[in-house]
Amino acid sequence: MRKKLVAGNWKMNTTRAEATALAAAVAKGVGTDDRVGVAVCPPFPWLTAVGDALTGSAVALGAQDVHYEKKGAFTGEVSPAMLAECGCTYAIIGHSERRHILGEADSAINHKVHTALEEGLHAILCMGETLAERERGLQERVFQRQVYAACAGLTDEQFGRLVIAYEPVWAIGTGKVATPEQAQEAHAFVRGKLRALYGDKIADATPILYGGSVTGENARDLLKQPDVDGALVGGASLKPDSFLAIVAAARG
Ligand code: PGA
């Protein structure tokens, strides 16, 4: 059985005081209950303060991105070892805002996944089609390309720390959530690709989260789908009540 994971992606939001208050409220709500994995991903500058606020709870700390080299002359970038030293166990990689606004390519994403996993982090690899791709019926081609490119060369041991997040770009921050059937269909396709490429063990063990306008109200039906193993939550992760409602839905 795959354990469910609910991860909050705070994006470029919160002041330091808001971030620590939000983290403290999430930590209080979750306590030490680890039936469902819970992680929050604040902006880089708040990582250590948020990590302190999570102390003693089962809530894990994650980053929203990571660089693909381990160290060196990469102005403005942050390495996986730095994130680990800040207390992170997760790093989101290949979020659609990075792919589409910042031009991150599949090859860089593959490199980031490798480096993050080599350095012991869990990678939350994001993938998903744009509205134009879905309207042209190209989504499965996009999934295949993104999964194939991002996972190329990973060892079985590294796959043990990979989480995939299916996030249709048209559903992110738009309030237009995928239907449970659309999510299940996409997740089953991605799992099928993992099975064909890497075998049953990896396909059955890899968590696939859904992301895109998840709320406390729609989470239950999405999370009931057999191949939906949790949620990557943007907007609704900025309020403790709505985030904790999604965690409660994941617990079933
Ligand atoms: P949203 O964002 O929940 O605000 O749609 C999800 C994400 O970008 O991870």
PDB file of C-alpha atoms and ligand atoms in Angstrom:
ATOM      1  CA  MET A   1       0.000   0.000   0.000  1.00  0.00           C
ATOM      2  CA  ARG A   2       1.330   3.439  -0.920  1.00  0.00           C
ATOM      3  CA  LYS A   3       1.202   5.955   1.903  1.00  0.00           C
ATOM      4  CA  LYS A   4      -0.604   9.141   0.965  1.00  0.00           C
ATOM      5  CA  LEU A   5       1.242  12.470   0.941  1.00  0.00           C
ATOM      6  CA  VAL A   6      -0.216  15.979   1.114  1.00  0.00           C
ATOM      7  CA  ALA A   7       2.334  18.683   0.297  1.00  0.00           C
ATOM      8  CA  GLY A   8       1.746  22.432   0.445  1.00  0.00           C
ATOM      9  CA  ASN A   9       3.490  24.601  -2.125  1.00  0.00           C
ATOM     10  CA  TRP A  10       3.435  28.117  -0.710  1.00  0.00           C
ATOM     11  CA  LYS A  11       5.041  29.584  -3.867  1.00  0.00           C
ATOM     12  CA  MET A  12       6.275  33.202  -3.523  1.00  0.00           C
ATOM     13  CA  ASN A  13       3.890  34.006  -0.681  1.00  0.00           C
ATOM     14  CA  THR A  14       4.048  34.811   3.035  1.00  0.00           C
ATOM     15  CA  THR A  15       6.115  37.141   5.163  1.00  0.00           C
ATOM     16  CA  ARG A  16       8.411  35.505   7.677  1.00  0.00           C
ATOM     17  CA  ALA A  17       5.817  36.031  10.439  1.00  0.00           C
ATOM     18  CA  GLU A  18       3.009  34.622   8.267  1.00  0.00           C
ATOM     19  CA  ALA A  19       5.140  31.632   7.318  1.00  0.00           C
ATOM     20  CA  THR A  20       6.018  30.681  10.887  1.00  0.00           C
ATOM     21  CA  ALA A  21       2.418  31.187  12.055  1.00  0.00           C
ATOM     22  CA  LEU A  22       1.108  29.014   9.201  1.00  0.00           C
ATOM     23  CA  ALA A  23       3.705  26.325   9.919  1.00  0.00           C
ATOM     24  CA  ALA A  24       2.889  26.354  13.632  1.00  0.00           C
ATOM     25  CA  ALA A  25      -0.830  25.977  12.896  1.00  0.00           C
ATOM     26  CA  VAL A  26      -0.212  23.085  10.497  1.00  0.00           C
ATOM     27  CA  ALA A  27       2.156  21.440  12.996  1.00  0.00           C
ATOM     28  CA  LYS A  28      -0.455  21.765  15.720  1.00  0.00           C
ATOM     29  CA  GLY A  29      -3.202  20.347  13.520  1.00  0.00           C
ATOM     30  CA  VAL A  30      -1.150  17.361  12.350  1.00  0.00           C
ATOM     31  CA  GLY A  31       0.688  16.704  15.611  1.00  0.00           C
ATOM     32  CA  THR A  32       2.523  13.395  15.477  1.00  0.00           C
ATOM     33  CA  ASP A  33      -0.156  11.657  13.402  1.00  0.00           C
ATOM     34  CA  ASP A  34       1.744  10.157  10.491  1.00  0.00           C
ATOM     35  CA  ARG A  35      -0.990   8.051   8.851  1.00  0.00           C
ATOM     36  CA  VAL A  36      -0.644  10.447   5.933  1.00  0.00           C
ATOM     37  CA  GLY A  37       2.644  12.152   5.045  1.00  0.00           C
ATOM     38  CA  VAL A  38       2.416  15.945   5.264  1.00  0.00           C
ATOM     39  CA  ALA A  39       4.976  18.438   3.985  1.00  0.00           C
ATOM     40  CA  VAL A  40       5.114  22.203   3.556  1.00  0.00           C
ATOM     41  CA  CYS A  41       7.319  23.978   1.019  1.00  0.00           C
ATOM     42  CA  PRO A  42       7.913  27.623   1.984  1.00  0.00           C
ATOM     43  CA  PRO A  43      10.065  30.127   0.088  1.00  0.00           C
ATOM     44  CA  PHE A  44      13.837  29.540   0.542  1.00  0.00           C
ATOM     45  CA  PRO A  45      14.462  32.400   3.011  1.00  0.00           C
ATOM     46  CA  TRP A  46      11.912  31.001   5.498  1.00  0.00           C
ATOM     47  CA  LEU A  47      13.084  27.374   5.445  1.00  0.00           C
ATOM     48  CA  THR A  48      14.920  27.338   8.744  1.00  0.00           C
ATOM     49  CA  ALA A  49      12.327  29.420  10.596  1.00  0.00           C
ATOM     50  CA  VAL A  50       9.542  27.185   9.279  1.00  0.00           C
ATOM     51  CA  GLY A  51      11.617  24.091  10.146  1.00  0.00           C
ATOM     52  CA  ASP A  52      11.871  25.360  13.727  1.00  0.00           C
ATOM     53  CA  ALA A  53       8.099  25.892  13.856  1.00  0.00           C
ATOM     54  CA  LEU A  54       7.550  22.284  12.721  1.00  0.00           C
ATOM     55  CA  THR A  55       9.776  20.783  15.405  1.00  0.00           C
ATOM     56  CA  GLY A  56       8.152  17.938  17.276  1.00  0.00           C
ATOM     57  CA  SER A  57       5.439  17.428  14.630  1.00  0.00           C
ATOM     58  CA  ALA A  58       5.206  14.862  11.843  1.00  0.00           C
ATOM     59  CA  VAL A  59       5.174  17.630   9.208  1.00  0.00           C
ATOM     60  CA  ALA A  60       8.155  17.510   6.853  1.00  0.00           C
ATOM     61  CA  LEU A  61       9.914  20.468   5.285  1.00  0.00           C
ATOM     62  CA  GLY A  62      10.377  20.843   1.538  1.00  0.00           C
ATOM     63  CA  ALA A  63      11.805  23.347  -0.933  1.00  0.00           C
ATOM     64  CA  GLN A  64      10.123  24.602  -4.086  1.00  0.00           C
ATOM     65  CA  ASP A  65      13.125  24.023  -6.323  1.00  0.00           C
ATOM     66  CA  VAL A  66      16.767  22.949  -6.206  1.00  0.00           C
ATOM     67  CA  HIS A  67      19.752  23.412  -8.464  1.00  0.00           C
ATOM     68  CA  TYR A  68      21.175  20.590 -10.565  1.00  0.00           C
ATOM     69  CA  GLU A  69      24.806  21.063  -9.586  1.00  0.00           C
ATOM     70  CA  LYS A  70      26.156  20.257  -6.158  1.00  0.00           C
ATOM     71  CA  LYS A  71      28.163  23.461  -5.713  1.00  0.00           C
ATOM     72  CA  GLY A  72      30.050  26.155  -7.551  1.00  0.00           C
ATOM     73  CA  ALA A  73      29.602  29.334  -9.547  1.00  0.00           C
ATOM     74  CA  PHE A  74      25.810  29.354  -9.973  1.00  0.00           C
ATOM     75  CA  THR A  75      24.730  32.770  -8.754  1.00  0.00           C
ATOM     76  CA  GLY A  76      21.360  32.765  -7.052  1.00  0.00           C
ATOM     77  CA  GLU A  77      20.982  28.989  -6.955  1.00  0.00           C
ATOM     78  CA  VAL A  78      20.601  26.632  -3.988  1.00  0.00           C
ATOM     79  CA  SER A  79      22.120  23.153  -3.784  1.00  0.00           C
ATOM     80  CA  PRO A  80      20.468  19.986  -2.477  1.00  0.00           C
ATOM     81  CA  ALA A  81      23.011  19.729   0.365  1.00  0.00           C
ATOM     82  CA  MET A  82      22.111  23.268   1.483  1.00  0.00           C
ATOM     83  CA  LEU A  83      18.448  22.327   1.519  1.00  0.00           C
ATOM     84  CA  ALA A  84      19.171  19.166   3.504  1.00  0.00           C
ATOM     85  CA  GLU A  85      21.171  21.219   5.980  1.00  0.00           C
ATOM     86  CA  CYS A  86      18.163  23.544   6.382  1.00  0.00           C
ATOM     87  CA  GLY A  87      16.114  20.497   7.360  1.00  0.00           C
ATOM     88  CA  CYS A  88      14.432  19.745   4.032  1.00  0.00           C
ATOM     89  CA  THR A  89      13.543  16.214   3.130  1.00  0.00           C
ATOM     90  CA  TYR A  90      11.617  17.137  -0.044  1.00  0.00           C
ATOM     91  CA  ALA A  91      12.267  19.297  -3.087  1.00  0.00           C
ATOM     92  CA  ILE A  92       9.643  20.117  -5.710  1.00  0.00           C
ATOM     93  CA  ILE A  93      11.198  19.823  -9.164  1.00  0.00           C
ATOM     94  CA  GLY A  94       9.873  20.864 -12.562  1.00  0.00           C
ATOM     95  CA  HIS A  95       6.820  22.770 -11.364  1.00  0.00           C
ATOM     96  CA  SER A  96       4.844  24.083 -14.334  1.00  0.00           C
ATOM     97  CA  GLU A  97       5.549  27.679 -13.288  1.00  0.00           C
ATOM     98  CA  ARG A  98       9.254  26.906 -13.611  1.00  0.00           C
ATOM     99  CA  ARG A  99       8.777  25.039 -16.891  1.00  0.00           C
ATOM    100  CA  HIS A 100       6.537  27.655 -18.498  1.00  0.00           C
ATOM    101  CA  ILE A 101       7.512  30.976 -16.898  1.00  0.00           C
ATOM    102  CA  LEU A 102      11.212  30.323 -16.353  1.00  0.00           C
ATOM    103  CA  GLY A 103      11.787  28.043 -19.321  1.00  0.00           C
ATOM    104  CA  GLU A 104      13.052  25.000 -17.451  1.00  0.00           C
ATOM    105  CA  ALA A 105      13.608  22.150 -19.889  1.00  0.00           C
ATOM    106  CA  ASP A 106      13.123  18.390 -19.458  1.00  0.00           C
ATOM    107  CA  SER A 107      16.897  17.867 -19.528  1.00  0.00           C
ATOM    108  CA  ALA A 108      17.499  20.299 -16.633  1.00  0.00           C
ATOM    109  CA  ILE A 109      14.663  18.673 -14.716  1.00  0.00           C
ATOM    110  CA  ASN A 110      16.232  15.241 -15.167  1.00  0.00           C
ATOM    111  CA  HIS A 111      19.540  16.634 -13.956  1.00  0.00           C
ATOM    112  CA  LYS A 112      17.853  18.191 -10.891  1.00  0.00           C
ATOM    113  CA  VAL A 113      16.035  14.950 -10.056  1.00  0.00           C
ATOM    114  CA  HIS A 114      19.340  13.062 -10.206  1.00  0.00           C
ATOM    115  CA  THR A 115      21.253  15.506  -8.045  1.00  0.00           C
ATOM    116  CA  ALA A 116      18.475  15.854  -5.452  1.00  0.00           C
ATOM    117  CA  LEU A 117      18.102  12.085  -5.112  1.00  0.00           C
ATOM    118  CA  GLU A 118      21.867  11.532  -4.998  1.00  0.00           C
ATOM    119  CA  GLU A 119      22.029  13.977  -2.116  1.00  0.00           C
ATOM    120  CA  GLY A 120      19.330  12.092  -0.207  1.00  0.00           C
ATOM    121  CA  LEU A 121      16.311  14.358  -0.775  1.00  0.00           C
ATOM    122  CA  HIS A 122      12.914  13.103  -1.879  1.00  0.00           C
ATOM    123  CA  ALA A 123      12.020  14.663  -5.233  1.00  0.00           C
ATOM    124  CA  ILE A 124       8.440  15.728  -6.012  1.00  0.00           C
ATOM    125  CA  LEU A 125       8.572  15.720  -9.786  1.00  0.00           C
ATOM    126  CA  CYS A 126       5.801  17.796 -11.384  1.00  0.00           C
ATOM    127  CA  MET A 127       4.376  17.076 -14.807  1.00  0.00           C
ATOM    128  CA  GLY A 128       1.196  17.806 -16.731  1.00  0.00           C
ATOM    129  CA  GLU A 129      -0.239  19.167 -19.935  1.00  0.00           C
ATOM    130  CA  THR A 130      -1.278  22.690 -20.914  1.00  0.00           C
ATOM    131  CA  LEU A 131      -4.833  23.500 -21.958  1.00  0.00           C
ATOM    132  CA  ALA A 132      -3.770  23.698 -25.613  1.00  0.00           C
ATOM    133  CA  GLU A 133      -2.181  20.245 -25.378  1.00  0.00           C
ATOM    134  CA  ARG A 134      -5.336  18.757 -23.814  1.00  0.00           C
ATOM    135  CA  GLU A 135      -7.577  20.422 -26.383  1.00  0.00           C
ATOM    136  CA  ARG A 136      -5.542  18.769 -29.124  1.00  0.00           C
ATOM    137  CA  GLY A 137      -5.675  15.407 -27.338  1.00  0.00           C
ATOM    138  CA  LEU A 138      -1.921  15.401 -26.810  1.00  0.00           C
ATOM    139  CA  GLN A 139      -1.851  14.903 -23.036  1.00  0.00           C
ATOM    140  CA  GLU A 140      -0.682  11.287 -23.056  1.00  0.00           C
ATOM    141  CA  ARG A 141       2.163  12.147 -25.394  1.00  0.00           C
ATOM    142  CA  VAL A 142       3.163  14.941 -23.017  1.00  0.00           C
ATOM    143  CA  PHE A 143       3.003  12.629 -19.976  1.00  0.00           C
ATOM    144  CA  GLN A 144       5.118  10.038 -21.754  1.00  0.00           C
ATOM    145  CA  ARG A 145       7.742  12.591 -22.771  1.00  0.00           C
ATOM    146  CA  GLN A 146       7.921  14.233 -19.355  1.00  0.00           C
ATOM    147  CA  VAL A 147       8.109  11.007 -17.351  1.00  0.00           C
ATOM    148  CA  TYR A 148      10.578   9.399 -19.720  1.00  0.00           C
ATOM    149  CA  ALA A 149      12.841  12.468 -19.738  1.00  0.00           C
ATOM    150  CA  ALA A 150      12.704  13.212 -16.012  1.00  0.00           C
ATOM    151  CA  CYS A 151      13.300   9.652 -14.826  1.00  0.00           C
ATOM    152  CA  ALA A 152      15.990   8.642 -17.316  1.00  0.00           C
ATOM    153  CA  GLY A 153      18.913   6.928 -15.611  1.00  0.00           C
ATOM    154  CA  LEU A 154      17.515   6.630 -12.090  1.00  0.00           C
ATOM    155  CA  THR A 155      18.499   3.609 -10.013  1.00  0.00           C
ATOM    156  CA  ASP A 156      15.939   1.455  -8.179  1.00  0.00           C
ATOM    157  CA  GLU A 157      17.186   2.889  -4.896  1.00  0.00           C
ATOM    158  CA  GLN A 158      16.623   6.444  -6.188  1.00  0.00           C
ATOM    159  CA  PHE A 159      13.103   5.604  -7.362  1.00  0.00           C
ATOM    160  CA  GLY A 160      12.353   4.852  -3.695  1.00  0.00           C
ATOM    161  CA  ARG A 161      12.591   8.603  -3.033  1.00  0.00           C
ATOM    162  CA  LEU A 162      10.700   9.814  -6.112  1.00  0.00           C
ATOM    163  CA  VAL A 163       7.174  11.199  -5.906  1.00  0.00           C
ATOM    164  CA  ILE A 164       5.379  12.254  -9.082  1.00  0.00           C
ATOM    165  CA  ALA A 165       2.828  15.085  -9.061  1.00  0.00           C
ATOM    166  CA  TYR A 166       0.398  15.231 -11.953  1.00  0.00           C
ATOM    167  CA  GLU A 167      -0.592  18.878 -12.286  1.00  0.00           C
ATOM    168  CA  PRO A 168      -2.583  19.822 -15.383  1.00  0.00           C
ATOM    169  CA  VAL A 169      -1.429  23.368 -16.120  1.00  0.00           C
ATOM    170  CA  TRP A 170      -5.023  24.476 -16.832  1.00  0.00           C
ATOM    171  CA  ALA A 171      -6.012  23.490 -13.289  1.00  0.00           C
ATOM    172  CA  ILE A 172      -3.239  25.293 -11.417  1.00  0.00           C
ATOM    173  CA  GLY A 173      -4.485  28.368  -9.588  1.00  0.00           C
ATOM    174  CA  THR A 174      -7.551  28.570 -11.826  1.00  0.00           C
ATOM    175  CA  GLY A 175     -10.209  26.988  -9.617  1.00  0.00           C
ATOM    176  CA  LYS A 176     -10.805  24.541 -12.522  1.00  0.00           C
ATOM    177  CA  VAL A 177      -9.984  21.261 -10.839  1.00  0.00           C
ATOM    178  CA  ALA A 178      -9.663  18.081 -12.913  1.00  0.00           C
ATOM    179  CA  THR A 179     -12.547  15.700 -12.379  1.00  0.00           C
ATOM    180  CA  PRO A 180     -11.716  12.615 -10.309  1.00  0.00           C
ATOM    181  CA  GLU A 181     -12.087  10.603 -13.540  1.00  0.00           C
ATOM    182  CA  GLN A 182      -9.657  12.841 -15.465  1.00  0.00           C
ATOM    183  CA  ALA A 183      -7.146  12.611 -12.625  1.00  0.00           C
ATOM    184  CA  GLN A 184      -7.500   8.830 -12.330  1.00  0.00           C
ATOM    185  CA  GLU A 185      -7.103   8.403 -16.096  1.00  0.00           C
ATOM    186  CA  ALA A 186      -3.903  10.468 -16.138  1.00  0.00           C
ATOM    187  CA  HIS A 187      -2.463   8.775 -13.048  1.00  0.00           C
ATOM    188  CA  ALA A 188      -3.227   5.304 -14.415  1.00  0.00           C
ATOM    189  CA  PHE A 189      -1.522   6.235 -17.678  1.00  0.00           C
ATOM    190  CA  VAL A 190       1.578   7.503 -15.859  1.00  0.00           C
ATOM    191  CA  ARG A 191       1.691   4.411 -13.669  1.00  0.00           C
ATOM    192  CA  GLY A 192       1.337   2.265 -16.766  1.00  0.00           C
ATOM    193  CA  LYS A 193       4.329   4.043 -18.315  1.00  0.00           C
ATOM    194  CA  LEU A 194       6.372   3.443 -15.151  1.00  0.00           C
ATOM    195  CA  ARG A 195       5.384  -0.228 -15.354  1.00  0.00           C
ATOM    196  CA  ALA A 196       6.389  -0.543 -18.976  1.00  0.00           C
ATOM    197  CA  LEU A 197       9.677   1.281 -18.490  1.00  0.00           C
ATOM    198  CA  TYR A 198      10.798   0.218 -15.006  1.00  0.00           C
ATOM    199  CA  GLY A 199       8.716  -2.790 -13.929  1.00  0.00           C
ATOM    200  CA  ASP A 200       6.014  -3.633 -11.403  1.00  0.00           C
ATOM    201  CA  LYS A 201       7.915  -2.878  -8.219  1.00  0.00           C
ATOM    202  CA  ILE A 202       8.627   0.743  -9.125  1.00  0.00           C
ATOM    203  CA  ALA A 203       5.206   1.295 -10.729  1.00  0.00           C
ATOM    204  CA  ASP A 204       3.388  -0.006  -7.655  1.00  0.00           C
ATOM    205  CA  ALA A 205       5.543   1.838  -5.113  1.00  0.00           C
ATOM    206  CA  THR A 206       5.811   5.317  -6.682  1.00  0.00           C
ATOM    207  CA  PRO A 207       3.294   7.786  -5.194  1.00  0.00           C
ATOM    208  CA  ILE A 208       1.495   9.923  -7.782  1.00  0.00           C
ATOM    209  CA  LEU A 209      -0.048  13.092  -6.309  1.00  0.00           C
ATOM    210  CA  TYR A 210      -2.661  15.247  -8.002  1.00  0.00           C
ATOM    211  CA  GLY A 211      -2.241  19.024  -8.018  1.00  0.00           C
ATOM    212  CA  GLY A 212      -4.314  21.880  -9.412  1.00  0.00           C
ATOM    213  CA  SER A 213      -7.056  23.731  -7.483  1.00  0.00           C
ATOM    214  CA  VAL A 214      -7.328  21.079  -4.753  1.00  0.00           C
ATOM    215  CA  THR A 215      -9.525  22.240  -1.864  1.00  0.00           C
ATOM    216  CA  GLY A 216     -10.951  20.737   1.294  1.00  0.00           C
ATOM    217  CA  GLU A 217     -14.194  20.286  -0.642  1.00  0.00           C
ATOM    218  CA  ASN A 218     -12.943  18.440  -3.723  1.00  0.00           C
ATOM    219  CA  ALA A 219     -10.065  16.505  -2.116  1.00  0.00           C
ATOM    220  CA  ARG A 220     -12.109  13.567  -0.866  1.00  0.00           C
ATOM    221  CA  ASP A 221     -13.364  12.466  -4.288  1.00  0.00           C
ATOM    222  CA  LEU A 222      -9.964  12.960  -5.910  1.00  0.00           C
ATOM    223  CA  LEU A 223      -8.159  11.052  -3.176  1.00  0.00           C
ATOM    224  CA  LYS A 224     -10.623   8.163  -3.415  1.00  0.00           C
ATOM    225  CA  GLN A 225      -9.281   7.285  -6.864  1.00  0.00           C
ATOM    226  CA  PRO A 226      -7.099   4.173  -6.772  1.00  0.00           C
ATOM    227  CA  ASP A 227      -4.078   5.812  -8.428  1.00  0.00           C
ATOM    228  CA  VAL A 228      -4.285   9.194  -6.660  1.00  0.00           C
ATOM    229  CA  ASP A 229      -1.845   8.959  -3.754  1.00  0.00           C
ATOM    230  CA  GLY A 230      -2.117  12.449  -2.338  1.00  0.00           C
ATOM    231  CA  ALA A 231      -2.164  16.095  -3.299  1.00  0.00           C
ATOM    232  CA  LEU A 232       0.208  18.931  -4.113  1.00  0.00           C
ATOM    233  CA  VAL A 233      -1.659  22.004  -2.928  1.00  0.00           C
ATOM    234  CA  GLY A 234      -0.993  25.644  -3.816  1.00  0.00           C
ATOM    235  CA  GLY A 235      -3.593  28.249  -2.851  1.00  0.00           C
ATOM    236  CA  ALA A 236      -5.382  26.111  -0.259  1.00  0.00           C
ATOM    237  CA  SER A 237      -2.091  25.415   1.540  1.00  0.00           C
ATOM    238  CA  LEU A 238      -1.853  29.082   2.607  1.00  0.00           C
ATOM    239  CA  LYS A 239      -4.690  28.712   5.129  1.00  0.00           C
ATOM    240  CA  PRO A 240      -4.283  26.173   7.939  1.00  0.00           C
ATOM    241  CA  ASP A 241      -7.969  25.207   7.919  1.00  0.00           C
ATOM    242  CA  SER A 242      -8.195  24.461   4.220  1.00  0.00           C
ATOM    243  CA  PHE A 243      -4.844  22.630   4.189  1.00  0.00           C
ATOM    244  CA  LEU A 244      -5.748  20.553   7.243  1.00  0.00           C
ATOM    245  CA  ALA A 245      -9.121  19.705   5.647  1.00  0.00           C
ATOM    246  CA  ILE A 246      -7.204  18.197   2.713  1.00  0.00           C
ATOM    247  CA  VAL A 247      -4.988  16.242   5.134  1.00  0.00           C
ATOM    248  CA  ALA A 248      -8.163  14.970   6.841  1.00  0.00           C
ATOM    249  CA  ALA A 249      -9.601  13.935   3.473  1.00  0.00           C
ATOM    250  CA  ALA A 250      -6.398  12.008   2.704  1.00  0.00           C
ATOM    251  CA  ARG A 251      -6.709  10.131   5.978  1.00  0.00           C
ATOM    252  CA  GLY A 252     -10.133   8.940   4.766  1.00  0.00           C
TER     253      GLY A 252
HETATM  254  P1  PGA B   1      -3.137  25.453  -6.806  1.00  0.00           P
HETATM  255  O1  PGA B   1      -1.579  25.169  -7.146  1.00  0.00           O
HETATM  256  O2  PGA B   1      -3.534  24.451  -5.734  1.00  0.00           O
HETATM  257  O3  PGA B   1      -3.183  26.861  -6.311  1.00  0.00           O
HETATM  258  O4  PGA B   1      -3.899  25.238  -8.063  1.00  0.00           O
HETATM  259  C1  PGA B   1      -1.076  23.869  -7.203  1.00  0.00           C
HETATM  260  C2  PGA B   1       0.393  23.906  -7.521  1.00  0.00           C
HETATM  261  O5  PGA B   1       0.823  24.778  -8.284  1.00  0.00           O
HETATM  262  O6  PGA B   1       1.174  23.076  -7.020  1.00  0.00           O
END
